[in-house]
Amino acid sequence: MLPISLCIFDLDGVIVDTAKYHFLAWRNLAKGFGYDLTEEQNEKLKGVSRIDSLDLILSWAGIEKSGEEKKLLAAKKNDEYLLLIKNITHRDLLPGVHEFLRQLISLGVKTGLGSASKNAKVILEQLGVSNLFDVIVDGNMTTKGKPNPEVFIMGAAMCLVPPNRTVVFEDAAKGVEAAKAGGMYAVGVGNESDLGEADLVIEGFEGFTYQSLIKKIAI
Ligand code: BG6
Ligand code: MG
């Protein structure tokens, strides 16, 4: 039996570089109420749901809005975000992701998507990779955001794989925290300085294989 039976991937920043478009759209929205959102602050928004991200930005800006106003602002941000991602295609998959997914499938390792995004299914379709996932859990299906492990626990349960045989790939510190809270292995995709809590940090998927995963997380 393979030591790892399921790999769950975050979407934004792991499979495709949409994190930069989320940042652009939030920065423009914040400019609209006279606030300058920084890249450091944006790091804290990674993995955070749309409405919770807006709440954070408003609190940093020291601005209060009613529930209705917040709904409108979140919708405005999403409209701009959808415009920014409208031309995403298969070519925008991050290097090595497709090959790694295909290797997992050929070995019989299950694959899942675990994302806070409500746009996840649309983006996977645009990327042409929806059929590579056994299970897709997105922001429309969860009630608790990362670092709560709900999204990953749901994915593993749907695949009938226990947490200790599941690896989660995440670019956000909150996502790494969620995977660990769910009793899963966490691989950080990005910088060691942001993702230090992960069991392993990789720069990206180029040349990354199931064998290197098993070797590096020392199972
Ligand atoms: C996460 C992103 O994947 O999805 C966050 O890291 C984003 O930046 C969240 O806010 C929700 O995305 P969406 O597409 O539903 O607004
Ligand atoms: Mg992410």
Coordinates of N, CA and C and ligand atoms in Angstrom, one line a residue, residues 10-14 19 46-47 146 170-172, ligand 2:
D10 N -4.3 23.1 -2.8 CA -4.9 24.4 -2.8 C -4.9 24.9 -4.2
L11 N -5.8 25.9 -4.5 CA -5.8 26.4 -5.9 C -5.0 27.6 -6.1
D12 N -5.4 28.7 -5.5 CA -4.8 30.0 -5.8 C -3.3 30.0 -5.2
G13 N -2.4 30.2 -6.1 CA -1.0 30.2 -5.7 C -0.3 28.9 -5.7
V14 N -1.0 27.8 -5.9 CA -0.4 26.4 -5.9 C -0.5 25.8 -7.3
A19 N -3.0 34.4 -7.2 CA -2.8 35.3 -6.0 C -2.6 36.7 -6.4
K46 N -4.0 35.5 2.0 CA -3.9 34.3 1.3 C -4.7 33.2 2.0
G47 N -5.5 32.5 1.3 CA -6.3 31.4 1.9 C -7.5 31.9 2.7
K146 N -10.0 28.5 6.4 CA -8.6 28.1 6.9 C -8.2 29.2 7.9
E170 N 0.1 23.8 -0.1 CA -0.5 25.1 0.3 C 0.6 26.2 0.1
D171 N 0.1 27.3 -0.4 CA 1.0 28.5 -0.5 C 0.8 29.5 0.7
A172 N -0.3 29.2 1.5 CA -0.6 30.2 2.5 C -0.3 29.6 3.9
Ligands
MG2 MG -3.5 29.7 -2.0

